[in-house]
CSV table of C-alpha atoms and ligand atoms in Angstrom, one decimal:
chain,number,residue,atom,x,y,z
A,110,MET,CA,-24.3,-76.1,-59.6
A,111,THR,CA,-21.6,-77.5,-57.2
A,112,GLN,CA,-21.2,-76.3,-53.7
A,113,PRO,CA,-17.6,-77.2,-52.6
A,114,GLU,CA,-16.0,-76.5,-49.3
A,115,LEU,CA,-13.4,-73.8,-49.2
A,116,PRO,CA,-9.9,-75.4,-48.9
A,117,PRO,CA,-7.7,-74.3,-46.0
A,118,THR,CA,-5.2,-71.6,-47.2
A,119,ASP,CA,-2.7,-69.0,-46.0
A,120,ASP,CA,-3.7,-66.3,-43.5
A,121,THR,CA,-4.0,-62.9,-45.3
A,122,SER,CA,-4.5,-60.9,-42.1
A,123,THR,CA,-1.0,-59.5,-41.9
A,124,GLN,CA,-1.2,-58.0,-45.4
A,125,LEU,CA,-2.8,-54.8,-46.7
A,126,PRO,CA,-6.6,-54.5,-46.3
A,127,LEU,CA,-8.2,-56.6,-49.0
A,128,TYR,CA,-10.0,-53.6,-50.6
A,129,SER,CA,-6.8,-51.5,-50.9
A,130,PRO,CA,-6.0,-50.7,-54.6
A,131,ALA,CA,-2.5,-52.1,-54.2
A,132,ARG,CA,-3.8,-55.4,-52.7
A,133,VAL,CA,-6.4,-55.8,-55.4
A,134,ARG,CA,-3.8,-55.3,-58.1
A,135,GLU,CA,-1.4,-57.6,-56.3
A,136,LEU,CA,-4.1,-60.3,-56.1
A,137,LEU,CA,-5.1,-60.1,-59.7
A,138,ALA,CA,-1.4,-60.2,-60.8
A,139,ALA,CA,-0.6,-63.1,-58.5
A,140,HIS,CA,-3.4,-65.1,-60.1
A,141,GLY,CA,-2.8,-63.9,-63.6
A,142,LEU,CA,-6.3,-62.3,-63.8
A,143,ARG,CA,-7.8,-59.3,-65.5
A,144,PRO,CA,-11.3,-58.0,-64.7
A,145,THR,CA,-13.8,-59.1,-67.3
A,146,LYS,CA,-16.0,-56.3,-68.5
A,147,SER,CA,-18.7,-58.6,-69.9
A,148,LEU,CA,-19.2,-60.0,-66.3
A,149,GLY,CA,-19.5,-56.5,-64.9
A,150,GLN,CA,-16.3,-57.0,-62.9
A,151,ASN,CA,-15.8,-53.6,-61.1
A,152,PHE,CA,-14.2,-54.4,-57.8
A,153,LEU,CA,-14.8,-52.2,-54.7
A,154,ILE,CA,-11.6,-50.6,-53.4
A,155,ASP,CA,-13.1,-48.2,-50.8
A,156,GLY,CA,-13.4,-49.4,-47.2
A,157,ASN,CA,-15.9,-46.7,-46.2
A,158,ILE,CA,-18.3,-47.8,-48.9
A,159,LEU,CA,-17.9,-51.5,-48.0
A,160,ARG,CA,-18.7,-50.8,-44.4
A,161,SER,CA,-21.7,-48.7,-45.2
A,162,ILE,CA,-23.2,-51.4,-47.5
A,163,ALA,CA,-22.7,-54.1,-44.9
A,164,GLU,CA,-24.2,-51.8,-42.2
A,165,ALA,CA,-27.2,-50.7,-44.3
A,166,GLY,CA,-27.8,-54.3,-45.3
A,167,GLY,CA,-28.1,-55.5,-41.7
A,168,ALA,CA,-25.1,-57.8,-41.7
A,169,ALA,CA,-25.0,-59.1,-38.1
A,170,PRO,CA,-24.3,-62.3,-36.1
A,171,GLY,CA,-26.3,-65.3,-37.4
A,172,VAL,CA,-28.2,-63.4,-40.1
A,173,PRO,CA,-28.4,-65.4,-43.4
A,174,VAL,CA,-27.0,-63.3,-46.2
A,175,LEU,CA,-27.1,-63.9,-49.9
A,176,GLU,CA,-24.5,-62.2,-52.1
A,177,ILE,CA,-24.3,-62.3,-55.9
A,178,GLY,CA,-20.8,-62.0,-57.3
A,179,PRO,CA,-18.1,-62.0,-54.6
A,180,GLY,CA,-15.4,-61.2,-57.1
A,181,LEU,CA,-12.2,-61.0,-55.0
A,182,GLY,CA,-14.3,-61.4,-51.8
A,183,VAL,CA,-14.0,-57.8,-50.4
A,184,LEU,CA,-17.7,-57.3,-49.6
A,185,THR,CA,-18.1,-61.0,-48.7
A,186,ARG,CA,-15.3,-60.6,-46.1
A,187,GLU,CA,-16.8,-57.4,-44.7
A,188,VAL,CA,-20.2,-59.1,-44.3
A,189,ALA,CA,-19.0,-62.4,-43.0
A,190,SER,CA,-16.6,-60.9,-40.5
A,191,ARG,CA,-19.6,-59.2,-38.8
A,192,GLY,CA,-20.9,-62.8,-38.1
A,193,ALA,CA,-23.4,-63.1,-40.9
A,194,ARG,CA,-23.8,-66.6,-42.5
A,195,VAL,CA,-23.0,-65.9,-46.1
A,196,THR,CA,-24.0,-67.8,-49.3
A,197,THR,CA,-22.4,-66.2,-52.4
A,198,LEU,CA,-23.0,-67.0,-56.0
A,199,GLU,CA,-20.1,-66.6,-58.5
A,200,LYS,CA,-20.0,-67.5,-62.2
A,201,ASP,CA,-16.3,-66.8,-62.9
A,202,GLU,CA,-14.5,-70.0,-62.0
A,203,ARG,CA,-11.1,-68.3,-62.4
A,204,LEU,CA,-11.8,-66.8,-59.0
A,205,ARG,CA,-11.7,-70.1,-57.1
A,206,PRO,CA,-8.1,-69.8,-55.9
A,207,VAL,CA,-8.5,-66.1,-55.1
A,208,LEU,CA,-11.6,-66.7,-52.9
A,209,ALA,CA,-10.0,-69.7,-51.3
A,210,GLU,CA,-7.3,-67.3,-50.1
A,211,THR,CA,-9.4,-64.2,-49.2
A,212,LEU,CA,-12.3,-65.9,-47.5
A,213,ALA,CA,-10.3,-68.6,-45.6
A,214,GLY,CA,-11.7,-69.2,-42.1
A,215,LEU,CA,-15.0,-67.4,-42.6
A,216,ASP,CA,-18.5,-68.8,-42.5
A,217,VAL,CA,-19.1,-68.5,-46.3
A,218,GLN,CA,-20.5,-71.0,-48.7
A,219,ILE,CA,-19.7,-70.4,-52.4
A,220,VAL,CA,-22.1,-71.6,-55.0
A,221,TRP,CA,-20.3,-71.7,-58.4
A,222,GLY,CA,-22.5,-71.1,-61.4
A,223,ASP,CA,-24.8,-68.5,-63.0
A,224,ALA,CA,-26.9,-66.5,-60.5
A,225,LEU,CA,-29.8,-66.6,-63.0
A,226,GLU,CA,-30.0,-70.4,-62.7
A,227,PHE,CA,-30.1,-70.4,-58.9
A,228,ASP,CA,-33.2,-71.5,-57.1
A,229,TYR,CA,-34.1,-68.5,-55.0
A,230,SER,CA,-37.2,-70.2,-53.5
A,231,SER,CA,-34.7,-72.4,-51.6
A,232,LEU,CA,-33.5,-69.5,-49.5
A,233,GLU,CA,-34.3,-69.6,-45.8
A,234,PRO,CA,-36.8,-67.0,-44.4
A,235,GLY,CA,-35.2,-63.9,-43.1
A,236,THR,CA,-32.4,-63.9,-45.8
A,237,ARG,CA,-30.9,-60.5,-46.6
A,238,VAL,CA,-29.3,-59.9,-49.9
A,239,ILE,CA,-26.2,-57.7,-49.8
A,240,ALA,CA,-24.3,-57.3,-53.1
A,241,ASN,CA,-22.5,-55.2,-55.6
A,242,LEU,CA,-24.5,-56.5,-58.5
A,243,PRO,CA,-23.1,-57.3,-62.0
A,244,TYR,CA,-24.8,-54.4,-63.8
A,245,TYR,CA,-25.8,-56.3,-67.0
A,246,ILE,CA,-28.4,-58.5,-65.1
A,247,THR,CA,-29.4,-56.1,-62.3
A,248,GLY,CA,-33.1,-55.9,-63.3
A,249,LEU,CA,-33.5,-59.7,-63.7
A,250,LEU,CA,-31.8,-60.3,-60.3
A,251,LEU,CA,-33.9,-57.7,-58.5
A,252,SER,CA,-37.1,-59.3,-59.8
A,253,ARG,CA,-35.8,-62.7,-58.6
A,254,PHE,CA,-35.1,-61.3,-55.1
A,255,MET,CA,-38.6,-59.7,-55.0
A,256,GLN,CA,-40.3,-63.0,-55.9
A,257,ALA,CA,-38.3,-65.1,-53.4
A,258,THR,CA,-40.4,-65.1,-50.2
A,259,GLY,CA,-37.4,-66.0,-48.0
A,260,VAL,CA,-35.7,-62.7,-48.9
A,261,VAL,CA,-36.7,-59.8,-46.6
A,262,SER,CA,-34.4,-57.1,-47.9
A,263,ALA,CA,-31.9,-56.4,-50.7
A,264,THR,CA,-29.2,-53.8,-50.2
A,265,VAL,CA,-27.5,-53.5,-53.5
A,266,LEU,CA,-25.0,-51.4,-55.4
A,267,VAL,CA,-26.5,-50.6,-58.8
A,268,GLN,CA,-26.0,-48.0,-61.5
A,269,LYS,CA,-27.4,-44.6,-60.4
A,270,GLU,CA,-29.8,-44.6,-63.2
A,271,VAL,CA,-31.3,-47.9,-62.0
A,272,ALA,CA,-31.6,-46.5,-58.5
A,273,GLN,CA,-33.5,-43.5,-59.9
A,274,ARG,CA,-35.9,-45.9,-61.6
A,275,LEU,CA,-36.4,-47.9,-58.5
A,276,VAL,CA,-37.4,-44.9,-56.4
A,277,ALA,CA,-39.5,-43.2,-59.1
A,278,LYS,CA,-43.3,-42.7,-58.5
A,279,PRO,CA,-46.0,-42.7,-61.2
A,280,GLY,CA,-45.9,-39.5,-63.3
A,281,GLN,CA,-42.1,-39.0,-62.7
A,282,ASP,CA,-39.6,-39.2,-65.5
A,283,ASN,CA,-37.9,-42.4,-64.5
A,284,TYR,CA,-41.0,-44.4,-63.6
A,285,GLY,CA,-41.3,-47.8,-65.4
A,286,PHE,CA,-41.9,-51.5,-64.7
A,287,LEU,CA,-38.9,-51.7,-62.3
A,288,SER,CA,-40.4,-48.9,-60.2
A,289,ALA,CA,-43.8,-50.5,-60.2
A,290,LEU,CA,-42.4,-53.9,-59.3
A,291,ALA,CA,-40.4,-52.4,-56.3
A,292,ALA,CA,-43.6,-50.7,-55.1
A,293,LEU,CA,-45.6,-53.8,-55.5
A,294,TYR,CA,-43.3,-55.9,-53.3
A,295,GLY,CA,-42.2,-53.3,-50.7
A,296,THR,CA,-40.3,-50.1,-50.2
A,297,VAL,CA,-37.1,-48.6,-51.5
A,298,LYS,CA,-34.6,-46.3,-49.8
A,299,HIS,CA,-31.7,-44.6,-51.4
A,300,VAL,CA,-28.7,-45.2,-49.1
A,301,ARG,CA,-25.9,-43.3,-50.8
A,302,ASP,CA,-24.2,-42.5,-54.1
A,303,VAL,CA,-20.9,-44.1,-54.9
A,304,PRO,CA,-18.3,-42.3,-57.1
A,305,LYS,CA,-16.6,-44.1,-60.0
A,306,GLY,CA,-13.3,-43.9,-58.1
A,307,ALA,CA,-14.5,-46.4,-55.5
A,308,PHE,CA,-14.0,-49.2,-58.0
A,309,PHE,CA,-11.2,-50.9,-59.9
A,310,PRO,CA,-11.5,-50.6,-62.8
A,311,ALA,CA,-13.6,-47.4,-62.6
A,312,PRO,CA,-17.0,-47.9,-64.4
A,313,ASP,CA,-18.3,-45.3,-66.9
A,314,VAL,CA,-21.1,-44.1,-64.6
A,315,THR,CA,-21.9,-43.2,-61.0
A,316,SER,CA,-23.4,-45.9,-58.8
A,317,SER,CA,-25.8,-45.9,-55.8
A,318,VAL,CA,-26.6,-48.1,-52.9
A,319,VAL,CA,-30.3,-48.8,-52.4
A,320,ARG,CA,-32.1,-50.9,-49.9
A,321,LEU,CA,-35.3,-52.6,-50.8
A,322,ASP,CA,-37.5,-54.0,-48.0
A,323,PHE,CA,-40.1,-56.7,-48.8
A,324,ASP,CA,-43.1,-57.1,-46.6
A,325,ARG,CA,-43.7,-60.8,-46.6
A,326,THR,CA,-46.6,-60.6,-44.1
A,327,ARG,CA,-49.0,-59.2,-46.6
A,328,PRO,CA,-50.3,-61.1,-49.6
A,329,GLN,CA,-47.8,-61.1,-52.4
A,330,PRO,CA,-48.8,-59.6,-55.8
A,331,GLU,CA,-50.5,-62.0,-58.1
A,332,PRO,CA,-48.3,-63.1,-61.1
A,333,GLU,CA,-51.2,-62.2,-63.5
A,334,PHE,CA,-51.2,-58.6,-62.1
A,335,VAL,CA,-47.4,-58.3,-62.3
A,336,SER,CA,-47.5,-59.4,-65.9
A,337,PHE,CA,-50.4,-57.0,-66.6
A,338,VAL,CA,-48.4,-54.1,-65.2
A,339,ASP,CA,-45.3,-55.2,-67.2
A,340,ASN,CA,-47.3,-55.2,-70.4
A,341,ALA,CA,-49.1,-51.9,-69.6
A,342,LEU,CA,-45.8,-50.1,-69.1
A,343,ARG,CA,-43.9,-51.8,-71.9
A,344,TYR,CA,-44.3,-49.1,-74.6
A,345,ARG,CA,-43.6,-45.9,-72.8
A,346,ARG,CA,-44.5,-43.6,-75.6
A,347,LYS,CA,-47.9,-45.2,-76.1
A,348,THR,CA,-51.2,-44.6,-74.3
A,349,LEU,CA,-52.5,-47.1,-71.7
A,350,ARG,CA,-55.4,-47.7,-74.0
A,351,ASN,CA,-53.0,-48.7,-76.8
A,352,ASN,CA,-51.0,-51.0,-74.6
A,353,LEU,CA,-54.2,-52.7,-73.3
A,354,LYS,CA,-55.3,-53.2,-76.8
A,355,MET,CA,-52.0,-54.9,-77.6
A,356,MET,CA,-52.7,-57.2,-74.7
A,357,GLY,CA,-55.8,-58.3,-76.5
A,358,HIS,CA,-58.5,-56.3,-74.6
A,359,GLY,CA,-61.4,-54.9,-76.7
A,360,GLY,CA,-61.6,-51.2,-77.3
A,361,GLU,CA,-65.1,-50.7,-75.8
A,362,ALA,CA,-64.2,-52.6,-72.6
A,363,ILE,CA,-61.1,-50.4,-72.2
A,364,ASP,CA,-63.0,-47.2,-72.8
A,365,THR,CA,-65.6,-48.2,-70.1
A,366,VAL,CA,-62.8,-49.1,-67.6
A,367,LEU,CA,-60.9,-45.8,-68.2
A,368,ALA,CA,-64.1,-43.8,-67.9
A,369,ASP,CA,-65.2,-45.6,-64.7
A,370,LEU,CA,-61.8,-44.9,-63.2
A,371,GLY,CA,-62.0,-41.2,-64.2
A,372,LEU,CA,-58.9,-41.6,-66.5
A,373,ARG,CA,-58.5,-39.7,-69.8
A,374,PRO,CA,-58.7,-41.9,-72.9
A,375,ASP,CA,-55.2,-40.8,-73.8
A,376,VAL,CA,-53.7,-41.3,-70.3
A,377,ARG,CA,-50.2,-42.8,-70.4
A,378,ALA,CA,-49.6,-45.9,-68.3
A,379,GLU,CA,-46.6,-44.4,-66.4
A,380,ASP,CA,-49.0,-41.7,-65.1
A,381,VAL,CA,-51.4,-44.2,-63.6
A,382,PRO,CA,-51.0,-45.1,-59.9
A,383,LEU,CA,-50.9,-48.8,-59.0
A,384,GLU,CA,-54.2,-48.8,-57.2
A,385,GLN,CA,-55.9,-47.6,-60.4
A,386,MET,CA,-53.9,-50.1,-62.4
A,387,ARG,CA,-55.2,-52.8,-60.1
A,388,ALA,CA,-58.8,-51.6,-60.5
A,389,ALA,CA,-58.4,-51.7,-64.3
A,390,ALA,CA,-57.0,-55.2,-64.2
A,391,ARG,CA,-59.9,-56.3,-62.0
A,392,SER,CA,-62.5,-54.7,-64.3
A,393,LEU,CA,-60.9,-56.4,-67.4
A,394,GLY,CA,-61.0,-59.8,-65.6
A,395,VAL,CA,-57.3,-60.2,-65.4
A,396,ILE,CA,-57.4,-60.7,-61.6
A,397,ARG,CA,-60.3,-61.2,-59.2
B,549,LIG,N1,-18.5,-58.2,-54.9
B,549,LIG,C1,-17.3,-57.8,-55.6
B,549,LIG,C2,-16.9,-56.4,-55.2
B,549,LIG,O1,-17.7,-55.7,-54.7
B,549,LIG,O2,-15.7,-56.0,-55.4
B,549,LIG,C3,-17.4,-57.9,-57.1
B,549,LIG,C4,-18.6,-57.3,-57.7
B,549,LIG,S1,-18.6,-57.2,-59.4
B,549,LIG,C5,-19.6,-55.7,-59.7
B,549,LIG,C6,-19.8,-58.4,-60.0
B,549,LIG,C7,-19.4,-59.9,-59.7
B,549,LIG,O3,-20.5,-60.7,-60.2
B,549,LIG,C8,-18.2,-60.4,-60.4
B,549,LIG,O4,-17.4,-61.1,-59.5
B,549,LIG,C9,-18.7,-61.3,-61.5
B,549,LIG,O5,-17.8,-62.3,-61.9
B,549,LIG,C10,-19.9,-61.8,-60.9
B,549,LIG,N2,-20.9,-62.2,-61.9
B,549,LIG,C11,-21.2,-61.7,-63.1
B,549,LIG,N3,-22.2,-62.3,-63.7
B,549,LIG,C12,-22.6,-63.3,-62.9
B,549,LIG,C13,-23.6,-64.3,-62.9
B,549,LIG,N4,-24.5,-64.4,-64.0
B,549,LIG,N5,-23.8,-65.1,-61.9
B,549,LIG,C14,-23.0,-65.0,-60.8
B,549,LIG,N6,-22.0,-64.1,-60.7
B,549,LIG,C15,-21.8,-63.3,-61.7
């Protein structure tokens, strides 16, 4: 990935706010662009939502912020103008001239390339992620943020259904691997719902802002345990016993572990609290 400097450009400060629908349309037209659905390009056009994401995310003077997908630069501008030091990753190279115009004069470093190829372990300690995520890679990106020890929080705009999965507890309808992962690395708070009309073009579903906080002072989850939980929760309709068998554990060993933990033989993995999941992994020799 290349990391070019922003070229000097015209001042946009005398024009309409960057997030106003008219300005967004004008920018796209001036650069001959159309939002690309496959890149999840739904641009924010609501100043209140932008301010509340920046606020909830902790954008403040000197704070290192990582953004994924600046798009036209609306959120980037809101965060950087609060004094945060922003690094932003963008895949769509057609946006180069737009961002050169909209982010001129701000402390922003743009990294052009695929956010899935970025080395998140290079982020400085204390980094806060603030982003309106491309929906088609939300889960993958969230797991990258969790595993990057420099990242202390992620305040992200996601589809409402993803937000519900993130906050779900064992035994609840939306509980799954993403919920477990979030709980293993820290805590999740629902900040607010965001209506479809806050975007251009409007997406098909409602979105939500959530803030994840990662506690980097405690030992981080072992990769073997994360992968154990992933496999245990993989087939939601099956029992934990079945999923453990598919991982290669013997039937007798599984029955002993379930009995020792006071779990029914037909318990489903999504009903098992993480402490019991950890005890099972330990008894089966997956972790120490
Ligand atoms: N931040 C802008 C806003 O709020 O208006 C745009 C957000 S839009 C939902 C998602 C952005 O992520 C787009 O700019 C899109 O081009 C970019 N994007 C999509 N896939 C990407 C990837 N794999 N790596 C980096 N950026 C990506």
